[in-house]
Structures are given as C-alpha cells and as structure tokens.
Short mmCIF file of C-alpha atoms in Angstrom, two decimals:
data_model
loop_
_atom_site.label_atom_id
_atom_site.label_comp_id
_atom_site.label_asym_id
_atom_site.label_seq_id
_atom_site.Cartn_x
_atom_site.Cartn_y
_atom_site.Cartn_z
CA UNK A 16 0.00 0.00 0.00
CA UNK A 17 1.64 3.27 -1.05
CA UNK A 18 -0.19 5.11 1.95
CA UNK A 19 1.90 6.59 4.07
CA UNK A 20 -0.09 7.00 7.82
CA UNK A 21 0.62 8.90 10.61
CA UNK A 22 -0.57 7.58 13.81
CA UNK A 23 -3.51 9.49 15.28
CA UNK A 24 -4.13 12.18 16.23
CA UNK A 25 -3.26 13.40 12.85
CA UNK A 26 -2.11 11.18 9.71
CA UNK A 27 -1.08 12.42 6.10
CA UNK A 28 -1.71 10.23 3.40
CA UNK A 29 0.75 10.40 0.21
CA UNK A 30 -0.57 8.68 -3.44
CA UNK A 31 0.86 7.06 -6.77
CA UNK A 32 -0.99 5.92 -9.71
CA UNK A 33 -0.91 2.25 -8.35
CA UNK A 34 -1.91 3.06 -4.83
CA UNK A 35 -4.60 0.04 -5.06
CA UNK A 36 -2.30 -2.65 -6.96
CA UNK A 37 -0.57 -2.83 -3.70
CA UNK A 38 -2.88 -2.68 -1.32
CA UNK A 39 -5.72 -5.10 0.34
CA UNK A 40 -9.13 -4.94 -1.48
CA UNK A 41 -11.94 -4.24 0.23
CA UNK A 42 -14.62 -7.10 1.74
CA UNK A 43 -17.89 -7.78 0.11
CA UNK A 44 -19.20 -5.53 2.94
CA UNK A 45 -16.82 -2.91 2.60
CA UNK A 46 -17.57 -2.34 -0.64
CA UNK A 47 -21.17 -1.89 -0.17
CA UNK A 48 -20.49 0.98 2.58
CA UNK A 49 -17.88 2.55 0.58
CA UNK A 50 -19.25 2.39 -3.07
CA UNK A 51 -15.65 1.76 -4.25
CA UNK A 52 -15.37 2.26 -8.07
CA UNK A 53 -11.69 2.56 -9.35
CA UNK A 54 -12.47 3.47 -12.70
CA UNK A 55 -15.14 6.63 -12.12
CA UNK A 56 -13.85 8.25 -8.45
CA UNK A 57 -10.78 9.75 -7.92
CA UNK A 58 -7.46 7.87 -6.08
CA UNK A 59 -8.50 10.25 -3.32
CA UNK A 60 -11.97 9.63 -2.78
CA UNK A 61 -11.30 5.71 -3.37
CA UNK A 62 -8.94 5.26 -0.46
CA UNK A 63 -10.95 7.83 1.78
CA UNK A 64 -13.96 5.45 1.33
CA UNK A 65 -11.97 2.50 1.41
CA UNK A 66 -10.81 3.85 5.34
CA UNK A 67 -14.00 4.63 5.97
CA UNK A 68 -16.03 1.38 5.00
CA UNK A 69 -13.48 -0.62 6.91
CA UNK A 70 -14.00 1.23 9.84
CA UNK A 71 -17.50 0.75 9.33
CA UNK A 72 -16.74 -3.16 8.83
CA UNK A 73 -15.57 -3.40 12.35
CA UNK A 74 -18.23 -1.59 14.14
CA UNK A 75 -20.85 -4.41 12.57
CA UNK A 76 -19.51 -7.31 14.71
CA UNK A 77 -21.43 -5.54 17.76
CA UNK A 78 -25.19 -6.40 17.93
CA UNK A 79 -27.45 -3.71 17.32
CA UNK A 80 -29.22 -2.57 19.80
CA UNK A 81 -33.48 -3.26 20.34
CA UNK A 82 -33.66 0.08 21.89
CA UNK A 83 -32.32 2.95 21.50
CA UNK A 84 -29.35 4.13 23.81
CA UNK A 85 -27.68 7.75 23.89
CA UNK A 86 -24.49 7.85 22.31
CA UNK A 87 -20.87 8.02 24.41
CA UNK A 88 -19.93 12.19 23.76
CA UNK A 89 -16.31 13.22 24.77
CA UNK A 90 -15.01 16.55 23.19
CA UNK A 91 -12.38 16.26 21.08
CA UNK A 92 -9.56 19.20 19.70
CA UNK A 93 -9.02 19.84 15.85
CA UNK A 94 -5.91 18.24 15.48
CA UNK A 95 -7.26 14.35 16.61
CA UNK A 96 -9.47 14.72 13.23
CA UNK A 97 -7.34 16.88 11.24
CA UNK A 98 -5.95 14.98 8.45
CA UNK A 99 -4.16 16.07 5.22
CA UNK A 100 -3.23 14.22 1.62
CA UNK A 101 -0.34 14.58 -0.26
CA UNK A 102 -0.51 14.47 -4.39
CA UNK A 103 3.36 13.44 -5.73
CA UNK A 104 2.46 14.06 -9.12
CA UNK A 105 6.41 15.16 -9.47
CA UNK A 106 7.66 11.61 -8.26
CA UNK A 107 8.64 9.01 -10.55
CA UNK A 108 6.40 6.26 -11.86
CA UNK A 109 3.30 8.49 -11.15
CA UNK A 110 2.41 9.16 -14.59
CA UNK A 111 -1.13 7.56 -14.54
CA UNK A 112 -2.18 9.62 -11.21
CA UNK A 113 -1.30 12.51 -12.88
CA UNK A 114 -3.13 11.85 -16.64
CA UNK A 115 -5.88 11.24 -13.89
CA UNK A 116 -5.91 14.74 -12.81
CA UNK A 117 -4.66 16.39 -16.21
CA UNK A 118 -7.43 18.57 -18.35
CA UNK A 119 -7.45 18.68 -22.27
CA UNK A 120 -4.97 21.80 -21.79
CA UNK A 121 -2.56 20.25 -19.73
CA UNK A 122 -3.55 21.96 -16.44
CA UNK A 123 -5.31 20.84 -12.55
CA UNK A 124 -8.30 19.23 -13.42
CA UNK A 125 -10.95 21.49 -11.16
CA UNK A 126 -13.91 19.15 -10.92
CA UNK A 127 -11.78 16.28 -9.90
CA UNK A 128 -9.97 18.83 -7.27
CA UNK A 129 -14.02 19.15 -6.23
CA UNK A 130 -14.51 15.96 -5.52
CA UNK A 131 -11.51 15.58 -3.56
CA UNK A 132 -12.24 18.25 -1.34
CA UNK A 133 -15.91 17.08 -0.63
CA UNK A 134 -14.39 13.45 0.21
CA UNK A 135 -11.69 14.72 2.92
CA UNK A 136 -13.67 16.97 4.52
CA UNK A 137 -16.11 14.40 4.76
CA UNK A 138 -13.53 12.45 6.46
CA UNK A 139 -12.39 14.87 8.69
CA UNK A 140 -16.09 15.06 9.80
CA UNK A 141 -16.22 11.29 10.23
CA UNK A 142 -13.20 11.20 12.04
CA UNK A 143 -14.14 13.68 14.10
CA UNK A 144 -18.31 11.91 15.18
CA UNK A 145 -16.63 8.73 16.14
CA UNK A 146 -17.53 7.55 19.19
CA UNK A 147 -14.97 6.12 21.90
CA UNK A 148 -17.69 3.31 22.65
CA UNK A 149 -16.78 0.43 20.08
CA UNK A 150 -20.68 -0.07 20.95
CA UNK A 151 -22.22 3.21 19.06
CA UNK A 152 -23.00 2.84 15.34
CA UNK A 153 -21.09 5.55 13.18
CA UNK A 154 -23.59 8.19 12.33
CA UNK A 155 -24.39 8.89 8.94
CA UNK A 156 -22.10 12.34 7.91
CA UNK A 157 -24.27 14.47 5.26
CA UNK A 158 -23.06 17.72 3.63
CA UNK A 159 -25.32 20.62 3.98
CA UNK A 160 -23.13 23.40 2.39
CA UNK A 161 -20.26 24.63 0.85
CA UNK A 162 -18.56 28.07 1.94
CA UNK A 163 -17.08 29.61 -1.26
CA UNK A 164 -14.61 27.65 -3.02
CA UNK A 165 -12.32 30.26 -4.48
CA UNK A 166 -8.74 29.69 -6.36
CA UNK A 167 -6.01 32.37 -5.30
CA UNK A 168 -3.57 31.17 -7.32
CA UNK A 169 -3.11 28.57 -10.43
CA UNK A 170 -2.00 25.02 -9.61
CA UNK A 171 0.20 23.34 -11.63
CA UNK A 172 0.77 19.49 -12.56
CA UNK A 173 4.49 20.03 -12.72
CA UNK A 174 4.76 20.46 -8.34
CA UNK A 175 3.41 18.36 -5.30
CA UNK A 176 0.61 19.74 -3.79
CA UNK A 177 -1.76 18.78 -0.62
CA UNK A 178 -4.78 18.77 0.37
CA UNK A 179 -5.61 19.26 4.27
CA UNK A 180 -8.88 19.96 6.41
CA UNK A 181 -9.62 20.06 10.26
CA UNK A 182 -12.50 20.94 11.89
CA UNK A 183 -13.29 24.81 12.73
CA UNK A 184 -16.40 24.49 14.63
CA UNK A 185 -18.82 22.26 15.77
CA UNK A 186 -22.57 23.06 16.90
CA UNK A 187 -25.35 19.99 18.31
CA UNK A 188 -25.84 18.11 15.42
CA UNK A 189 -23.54 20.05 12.90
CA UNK A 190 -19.64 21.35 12.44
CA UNK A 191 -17.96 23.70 9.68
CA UNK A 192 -14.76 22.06 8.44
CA UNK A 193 -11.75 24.49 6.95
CA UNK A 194 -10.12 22.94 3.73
CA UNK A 195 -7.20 24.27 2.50
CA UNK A 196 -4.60 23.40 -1.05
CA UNK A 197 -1.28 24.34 -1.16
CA UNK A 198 1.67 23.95 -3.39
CA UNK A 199 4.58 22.31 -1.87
CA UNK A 200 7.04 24.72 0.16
CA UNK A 201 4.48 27.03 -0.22
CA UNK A 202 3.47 29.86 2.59
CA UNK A 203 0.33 30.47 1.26
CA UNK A 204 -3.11 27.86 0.19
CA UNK A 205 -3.79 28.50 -2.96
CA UNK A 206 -7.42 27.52 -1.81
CA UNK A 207 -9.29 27.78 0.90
CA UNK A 208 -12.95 26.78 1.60
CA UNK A 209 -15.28 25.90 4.54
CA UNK A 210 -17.41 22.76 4.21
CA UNK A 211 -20.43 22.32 6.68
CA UNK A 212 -21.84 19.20 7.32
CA UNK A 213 -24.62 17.41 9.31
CA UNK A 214 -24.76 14.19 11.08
CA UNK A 215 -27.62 12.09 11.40
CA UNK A 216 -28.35 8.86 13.58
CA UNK A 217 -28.41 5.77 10.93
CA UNK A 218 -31.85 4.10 12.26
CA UNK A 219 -33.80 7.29 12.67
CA UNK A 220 -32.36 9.79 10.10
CA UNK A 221 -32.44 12.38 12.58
CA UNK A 222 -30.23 14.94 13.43
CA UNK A 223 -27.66 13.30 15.49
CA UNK A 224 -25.93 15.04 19.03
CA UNK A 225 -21.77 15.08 17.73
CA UNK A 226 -18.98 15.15 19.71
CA UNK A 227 -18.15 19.09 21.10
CA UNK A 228 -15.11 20.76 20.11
CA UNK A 229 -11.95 21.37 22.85
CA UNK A 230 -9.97 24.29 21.67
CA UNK A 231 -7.12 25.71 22.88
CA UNK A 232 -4.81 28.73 22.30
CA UNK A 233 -5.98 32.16 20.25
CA UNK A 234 -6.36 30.86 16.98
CA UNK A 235 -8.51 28.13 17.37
CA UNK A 236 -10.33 30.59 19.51
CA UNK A 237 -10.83 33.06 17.11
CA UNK A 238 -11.11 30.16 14.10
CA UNK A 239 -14.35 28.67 16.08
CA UNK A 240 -15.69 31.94 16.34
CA UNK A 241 -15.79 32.93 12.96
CA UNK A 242 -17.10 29.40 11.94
CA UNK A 243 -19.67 30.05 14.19
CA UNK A 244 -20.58 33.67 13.05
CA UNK A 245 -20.68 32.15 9.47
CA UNK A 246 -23.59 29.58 11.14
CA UNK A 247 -25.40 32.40 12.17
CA UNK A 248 -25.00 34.09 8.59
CA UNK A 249 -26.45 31.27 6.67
CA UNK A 250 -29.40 30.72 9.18
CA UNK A 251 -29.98 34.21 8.63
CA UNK A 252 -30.24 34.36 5.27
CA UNK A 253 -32.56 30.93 5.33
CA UNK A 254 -35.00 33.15 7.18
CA UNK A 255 -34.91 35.97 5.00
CA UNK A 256 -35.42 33.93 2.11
CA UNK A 257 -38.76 31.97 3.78
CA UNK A 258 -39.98 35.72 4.34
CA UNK A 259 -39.52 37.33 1.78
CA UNK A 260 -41.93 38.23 -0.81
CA UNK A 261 -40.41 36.32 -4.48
CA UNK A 262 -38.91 33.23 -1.98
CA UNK A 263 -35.46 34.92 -2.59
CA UNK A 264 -32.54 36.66 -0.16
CA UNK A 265 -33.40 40.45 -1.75
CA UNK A 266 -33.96 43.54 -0.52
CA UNK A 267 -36.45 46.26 -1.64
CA UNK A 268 -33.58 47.36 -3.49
CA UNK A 269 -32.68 43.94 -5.31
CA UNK A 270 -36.56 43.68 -6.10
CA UNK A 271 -36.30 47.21 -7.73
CA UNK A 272 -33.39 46.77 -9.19
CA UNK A 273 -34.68 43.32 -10.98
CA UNK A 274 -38.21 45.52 -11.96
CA UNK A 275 -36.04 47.58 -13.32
CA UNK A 276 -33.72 44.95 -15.48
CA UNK A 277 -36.74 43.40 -17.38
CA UNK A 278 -38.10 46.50 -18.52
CA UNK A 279 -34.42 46.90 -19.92
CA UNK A 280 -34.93 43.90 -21.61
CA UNK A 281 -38.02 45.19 -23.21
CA UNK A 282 -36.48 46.25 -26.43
CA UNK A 283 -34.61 43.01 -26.72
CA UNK A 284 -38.07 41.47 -26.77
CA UNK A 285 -40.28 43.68 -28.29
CA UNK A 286 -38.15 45.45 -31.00
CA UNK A 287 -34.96 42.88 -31.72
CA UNK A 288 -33.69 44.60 -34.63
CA UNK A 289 -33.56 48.31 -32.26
CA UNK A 290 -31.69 46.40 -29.73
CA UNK A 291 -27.72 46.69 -29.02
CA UNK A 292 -25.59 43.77 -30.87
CA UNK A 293 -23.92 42.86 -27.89
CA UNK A 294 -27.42 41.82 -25.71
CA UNK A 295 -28.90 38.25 -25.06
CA UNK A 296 -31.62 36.76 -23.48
CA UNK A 297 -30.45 34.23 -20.81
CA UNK A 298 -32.47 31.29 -22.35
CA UNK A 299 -30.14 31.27 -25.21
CA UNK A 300 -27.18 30.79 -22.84
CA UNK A 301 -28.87 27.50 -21.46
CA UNK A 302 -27.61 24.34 -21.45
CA UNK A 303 -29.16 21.19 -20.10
CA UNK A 304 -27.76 17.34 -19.16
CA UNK A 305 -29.63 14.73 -17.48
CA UNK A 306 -28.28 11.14 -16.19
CA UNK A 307 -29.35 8.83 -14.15
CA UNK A 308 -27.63 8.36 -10.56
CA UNK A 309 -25.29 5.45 -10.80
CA UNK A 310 -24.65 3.05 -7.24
CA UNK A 311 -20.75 3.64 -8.32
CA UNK A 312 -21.03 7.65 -7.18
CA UNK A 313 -22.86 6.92 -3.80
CA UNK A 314 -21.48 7.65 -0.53
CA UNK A 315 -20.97 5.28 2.93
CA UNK A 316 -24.64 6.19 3.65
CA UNK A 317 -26.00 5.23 0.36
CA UNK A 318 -26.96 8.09 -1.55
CA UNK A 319 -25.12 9.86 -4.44
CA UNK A 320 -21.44 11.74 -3.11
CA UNK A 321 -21.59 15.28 -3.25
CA UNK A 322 -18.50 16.05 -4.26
CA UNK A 323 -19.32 13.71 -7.87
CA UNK A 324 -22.58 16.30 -8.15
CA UNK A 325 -20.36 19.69 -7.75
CA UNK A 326 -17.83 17.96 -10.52
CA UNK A 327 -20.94 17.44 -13.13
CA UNK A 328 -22.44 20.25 -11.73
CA UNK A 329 -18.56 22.29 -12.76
CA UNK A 330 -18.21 20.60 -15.92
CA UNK A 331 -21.45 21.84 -17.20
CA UNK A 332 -20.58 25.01 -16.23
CA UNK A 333 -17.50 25.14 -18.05
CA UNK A 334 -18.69 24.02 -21.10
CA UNK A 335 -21.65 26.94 -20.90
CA UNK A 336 -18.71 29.35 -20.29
CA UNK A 337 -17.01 28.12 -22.58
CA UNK A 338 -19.83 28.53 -25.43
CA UNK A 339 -20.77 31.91 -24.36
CA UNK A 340 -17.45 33.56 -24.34
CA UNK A 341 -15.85 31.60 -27.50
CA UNK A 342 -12.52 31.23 -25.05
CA UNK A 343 -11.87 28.53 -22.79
CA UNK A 344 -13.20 29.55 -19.71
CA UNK A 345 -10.53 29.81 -16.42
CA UNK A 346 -12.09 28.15 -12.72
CA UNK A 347 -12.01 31.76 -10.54
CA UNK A 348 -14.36 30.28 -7.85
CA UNK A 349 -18.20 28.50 -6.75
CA UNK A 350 -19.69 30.21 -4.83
CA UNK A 351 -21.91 28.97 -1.67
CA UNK A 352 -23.98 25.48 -2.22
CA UNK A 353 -26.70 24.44 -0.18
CA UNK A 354 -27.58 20.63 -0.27
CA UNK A 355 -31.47 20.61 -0.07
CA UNK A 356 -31.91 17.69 -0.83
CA UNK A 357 -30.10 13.99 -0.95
CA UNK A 358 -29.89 12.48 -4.13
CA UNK A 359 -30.43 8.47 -4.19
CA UNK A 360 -29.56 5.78 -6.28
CA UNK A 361 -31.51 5.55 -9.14
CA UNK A 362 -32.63 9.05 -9.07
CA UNK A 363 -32.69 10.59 -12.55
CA UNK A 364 -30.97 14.01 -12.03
CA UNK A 365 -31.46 17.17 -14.39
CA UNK A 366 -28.66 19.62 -14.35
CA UNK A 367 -29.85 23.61 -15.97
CA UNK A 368 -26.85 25.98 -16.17
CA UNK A 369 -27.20 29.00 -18.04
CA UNK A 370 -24.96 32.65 -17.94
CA UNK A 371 -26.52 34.60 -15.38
CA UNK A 372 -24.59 38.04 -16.05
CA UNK A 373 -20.87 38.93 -16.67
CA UNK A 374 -18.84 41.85 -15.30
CA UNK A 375 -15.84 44.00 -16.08
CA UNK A 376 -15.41 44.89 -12.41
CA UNK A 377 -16.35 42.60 -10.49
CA UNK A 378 -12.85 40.91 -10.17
CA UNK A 379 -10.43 43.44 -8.20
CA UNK A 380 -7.95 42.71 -10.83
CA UNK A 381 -9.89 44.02 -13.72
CA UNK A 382 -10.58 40.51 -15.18
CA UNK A 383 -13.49 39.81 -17.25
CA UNK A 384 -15.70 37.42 -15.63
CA UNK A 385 -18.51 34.81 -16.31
CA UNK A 386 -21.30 34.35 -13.51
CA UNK A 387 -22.60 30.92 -14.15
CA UNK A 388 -25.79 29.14 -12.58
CA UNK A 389 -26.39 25.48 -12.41
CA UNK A 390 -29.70 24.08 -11.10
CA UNK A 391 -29.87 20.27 -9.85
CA UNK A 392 -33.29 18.83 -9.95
CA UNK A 393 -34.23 14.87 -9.22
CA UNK A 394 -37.26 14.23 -11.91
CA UNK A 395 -39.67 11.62 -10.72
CA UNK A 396 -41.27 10.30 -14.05
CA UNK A 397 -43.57 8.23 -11.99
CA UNK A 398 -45.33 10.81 -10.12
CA UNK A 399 -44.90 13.97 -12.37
CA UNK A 400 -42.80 15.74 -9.57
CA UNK A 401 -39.44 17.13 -9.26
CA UNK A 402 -37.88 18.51 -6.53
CA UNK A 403 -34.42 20.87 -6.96
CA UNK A 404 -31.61 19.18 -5.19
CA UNK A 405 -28.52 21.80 -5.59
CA UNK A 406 -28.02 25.52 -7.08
CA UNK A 407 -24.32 25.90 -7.77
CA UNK A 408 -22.79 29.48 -8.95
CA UNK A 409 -19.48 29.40 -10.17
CA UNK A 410 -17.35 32.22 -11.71
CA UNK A 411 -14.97 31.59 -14.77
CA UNK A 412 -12.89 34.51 -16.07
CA UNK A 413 -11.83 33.75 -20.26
CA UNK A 414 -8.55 32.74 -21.39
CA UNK A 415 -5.75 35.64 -22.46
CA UNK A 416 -3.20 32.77 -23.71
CA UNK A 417 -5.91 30.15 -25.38
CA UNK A 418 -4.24 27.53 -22.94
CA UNK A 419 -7.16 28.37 -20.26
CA UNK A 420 -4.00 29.25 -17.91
CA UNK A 421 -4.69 32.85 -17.24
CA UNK A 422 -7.95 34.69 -17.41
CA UNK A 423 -8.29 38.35 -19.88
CA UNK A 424 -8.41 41.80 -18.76
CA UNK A 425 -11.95 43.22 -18.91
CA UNK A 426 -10.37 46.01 -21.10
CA UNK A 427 -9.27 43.03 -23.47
CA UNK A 428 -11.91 41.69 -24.32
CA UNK A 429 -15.93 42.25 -25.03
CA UNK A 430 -18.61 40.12 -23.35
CA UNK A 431 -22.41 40.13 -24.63
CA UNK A 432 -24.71 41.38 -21.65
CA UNK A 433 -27.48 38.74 -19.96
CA UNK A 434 -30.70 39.93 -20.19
CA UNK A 435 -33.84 38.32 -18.16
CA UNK A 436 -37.04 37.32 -20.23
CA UNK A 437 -39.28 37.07 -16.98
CA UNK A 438 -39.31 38.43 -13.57
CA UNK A 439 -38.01 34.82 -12.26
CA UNK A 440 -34.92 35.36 -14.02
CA UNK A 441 -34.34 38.89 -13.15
CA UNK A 442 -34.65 38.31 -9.67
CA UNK A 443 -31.52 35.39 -10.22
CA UNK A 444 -29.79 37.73 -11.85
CA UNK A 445 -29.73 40.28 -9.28
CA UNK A 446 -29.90 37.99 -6.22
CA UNK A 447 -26.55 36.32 -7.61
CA UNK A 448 -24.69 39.92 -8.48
CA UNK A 449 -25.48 41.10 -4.95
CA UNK A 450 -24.21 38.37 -3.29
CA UNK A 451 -21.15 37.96 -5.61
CA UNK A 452 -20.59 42.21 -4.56
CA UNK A 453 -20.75 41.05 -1.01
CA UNK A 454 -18.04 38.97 -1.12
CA UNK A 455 -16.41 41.27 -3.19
CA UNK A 456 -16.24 43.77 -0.64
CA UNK A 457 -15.34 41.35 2.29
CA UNK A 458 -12.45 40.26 0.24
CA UNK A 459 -10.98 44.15 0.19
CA UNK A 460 -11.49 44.44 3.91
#
C-alpha cells in the first residue's frame, strides 16, 4: 500500500498511480459501505472510502441494539481529526495519477480537485463523530453546504501539492470544516474553503448530538468563532429567504433593481432589430444534461457523493462558459452550495446551467468574468414531480493565452450582456450579483 499514515491524532496520506495494486481490497461488505469504483472516483476519494467502510466493517460485529441508547460524547480538539493528503504528481512512476488529474490543456483538473475536497472533509467530519464506545454505530455524515470555493492562485501538474482539512467548529448536530490546497514549500493555500456538514443517527435519520469541540490557544479561539458567526450568517439568510416576498434573499432594493432589469430587456423582446448587438436573453445561454444516478457515485450512507454532483455540476458550467465567451473559460471560484436535498440511487438528475450576467469589475484585478448558474433537480417520471436538489454558482474569467492558464483583462476583451425574459430570471440575476458584490467587498477588507 503506497499510503503513508501517521498515527492518530493526525495522519497524512501520500498517493501514486498504483496506490490500489498494492494494497488489500476491500470485503464484500466494505464495498457496499464505501461504493468503491476505481475506474469513475478519484485515487482520493477511493482510499478515503476504502478507510472509511473498513472502519465501518468493524463496528458491525457488535449487535445492534433493540432500543435505543444515547451515544458516548467526549469533546475532542481539531488536530485528533485533522488529516491532510499529499498528491506526488512530481515523483517518478506516477504518470497515470497525474493523466488522472490532467485537463485537455494540460492543467489541474478542477472538478476532480471538487470531488476531492468534498471526500476529505467528509472524512475529517467522520473522524471527528466517532464515538470512543466500540458499541455506538457511526452516524451517517451528510453535507449541507459549501462556503465559497475560491482559487487564489493557479496550480500546476508540474509540483506536489496537498490537500488538508480540520474541523473549525462544531454546533449539536452540525460542524464547519476548513479545507485548505497548497503547493509544496508554499506559505500560502492556494485555496481555501469551509465545508459544513450534518450528522444524522443511521436508524432514525435524525439529526444526530456530535462530539463538542476542545480548543485551545488564540487561533482556534478566534477560528471557532468565525465558523460560528458564518452559522449564524447562513441561518440568517434561510430566514430571510422563507420571508420574503419572491422566496429569494433580496432587498427592496434587489426587487427594484430586478423591476427595473426586465423593462431593460423590453427592447430586446419587443423590438430585436432596435436592440444593441452585444445583448442576449439568458435562455439562449442555457444548457441542459440529465443522467441517471449510478450506485458507483454513492457515498458510505447510500446516496449519491456530493462532491461527484459539484464535478458534473462544474463541468457543465465550463462548457456553458465556454460557449458563451468563445474562449476557454478559467475556474475563478463556486460560490456557496446548499444541499437541499439527498440524491439516491436511481434518481434521474437534471442539471440547468445558463450565464446569469458577466462583469468588467467585479474581479479586483480588472478581469473579465462569467457568472454561471447550475440548477440540480431529481425528476420523478412516476409521479410527475421534481424537486431541486442543488443551485451551484461558479465564476470563470476567459482565457488571455488560449491555454485556459490565465484569465483576460476586462479592457481586453468584449462580453455580450445577460438579459432576463421574466421576472423569475431577473430576480436570479440580481440575487446572484449582490451576493457575488458582497463577497467582493469582504475580500478588500
């Protein structure tokens, strides 16, 4: 097994292209928990399930119990979860782990990077719920959201980079888990992102009482606190949304201001040959894919990994960036995800992307940007139902070099402006450009 481990608290796992040739495959029962699939998850998420469903393995040799019993708590500090992964795609012999990661251009590719970063934070959360009583079943570790997932710098293929995550805050039945990238003898991540997730008891698929966190020492202090301000942030903007007027997080302003954008549009509608060259109505930015949810993506409690949906969810993305702006389109960041809703087996899933608006300042650099939308929604043929699972926003600036390396200079380059058709899609519009202006200004703080 070419896994190196360091013994707990923490442990660092390094990986080559034949990380499972060497190693012990999985039992029958294993590889039910784990979903293992070689061929269509990542050598990350493979050996992060493969941990997991043996750990899993073990617990089953305990009877379960006829009624239920309150699980053993005992607080526990960052580091006894924290856990990090090493990618030597510079060492020898590792050519197949890094064709694994390569895009058509020769650079990271993001959506597997996505799916990595769902799978150890995931872990770190797991790691984290365990019980000390060899008694307790392992509770069922669901993500609810994703903080912002926002590239600072450009990773290359040609250095070592890793992967590492440890857990910033913990509430009752929920914690917020920092993730962080970075280059090899670097100072700085490269990426940095906050991953909440939820943990539910495995017979009652309730939310589950974790572990508390012990910290110690000012920044752990001052990390917890900040996690925990960021709980209160998204549970304020859940109640705004259930009372506000349209169902969406805008003010009177942002309501206004979308009134305002379809009449705009009017001209573009009414009178197309009047209107200006360079405008288009969303719909005909729209792309659409739907597949049916394969066992192979599902996680250890059965239903389909979230870090495989953000990687479809990117990919369509790109390729509606990519369409739009006639350039190949360069990752800049996603933006906050909200898991609504699980996705089973067997489920068939509709993705909907579409360009939602682009901007020549939005980026403090000056770099033109894309603002993409991608809507998740399980279809229920059956019934005649459908209920949306995911909304991902992601941001793509356009390639200066053709290589999709390095994104163009607003001044460079001319991008067609996104106009709505209907009230529904102005208030998208706007509701995504005032939360993208939000984070633009806490980034200049």
């Amino acid at each position: 097994q070419a896994t190196k481990v360091r013994s707990t608290p923490h442990y660092e796992q390094s990986f080559r292209s034949s990380h499972m040739e060497d190693s012990e495959p999985c039992s029958p029962h294993a590889q039910l928990l784990c979903g293992v699939t070689w061929a269509a998850s990542t050598p990350i998420v493979d050996e992060l399930w493969k941990r997991r469903a043996e750990r899993a393995e073990k617990g089953t040799s305990s009877p379960r119990k006829a009624e239920y019993v309150k699980r053993s708590l005992s607080a526990k500090s960052p580091e006894q979860s924290a856990t990090s992964i090493t990618y030597d795609f510079t060492k020898p012999g590792n050519e197949a782990l890094v064709d694994r990661y390569r895009n058509p251009w020769g650079l990271l590719r993001a959506g597997r990077l996505l799916e990595d970063l769902d799978a150890l934070a995931g872990t770190v959360a797991y790691q984290h719920c365990r019980s000390e009583n060899p008694e307790d079943e392992d509770l069922h570790i669901v993500t609810a959201s994703v903080d912002r997932i926002k590239y600072l710098a450009r990773p290359s293929l040609d250095e070592d980079f890793s992967l590492s995550g440890q857990v910033s805050w913990v509430g009752r039945s929920s914690m917020e888990i920092q993730m962080c990238a970075q280059v090899k003898d670097s100072k700085e991540p490269f990426l940095v992102s906050y991953f909440t997730f939820v943990a539910r008891d495995p017979s009652t698929g309730r939310a589950a009482e974790i572990n508390p966190l012990k910290i110690s020492g000012k920044e752990e202090e001052e990390r917890f606190e900040k996690g925990k301000q960021r709980d209160a942030v998204r549970k304020q903007q859940r109640q705004a949304v259930k009372q506000s007027a349209v169902g969406r997080a805008l003010s009177v302003d942002g309501i206004a201001a979308a009134t305002e954008l379809l009449d705009t549009a009017k001209t573009l509608q009414m009178m197309p040959s009047l209107a200006q060259n360079d405008e288009i109505f969303l719909a005909e930015t729209r792309l659409q894919n739907t597949l049916t949810a394969m066992p192979q993506h599902r996680n250890t409690a059965g239903r389909i990994f979230g870090g495989f949906l953000m990687r479809r969810a990117y990919e369509l993305a790109h390729a509606t960036a990519y369409l739009f702006g006639g350039r190949k389109p360069v990752f800049h960041e996603l933006d906050e995800v909200t898991f609504r809703a699980p996705v089973e087996q067997g489920d068939l899933l509709r993705l909907d992307s579409c360009v939602l608006y682009t901007s020549a300042k939005m980026d403090p650099a000056g770099l033109a940007t894309v603002h993409v939308a991608v809507i998740a929604t399980v279809l229920t043929p059956e019934k005649r139902k459908t209920l949306v699972s995911n909304t991902f926003n992601f941001t793509f600036g356009l390639s200066a070099d053709g290589k999709g390396g390095k994104s163009a200079l607003a001044k460079d380059i001319h991008l067609r402006r996104v106009l709505p058709s209907s009230l529904e899609e102005a208030y998208r519009i706007i509701e995504a450009y005032e939360n993208d202006l939000r984070q633009r200004q806490d980034d200049m703080e």
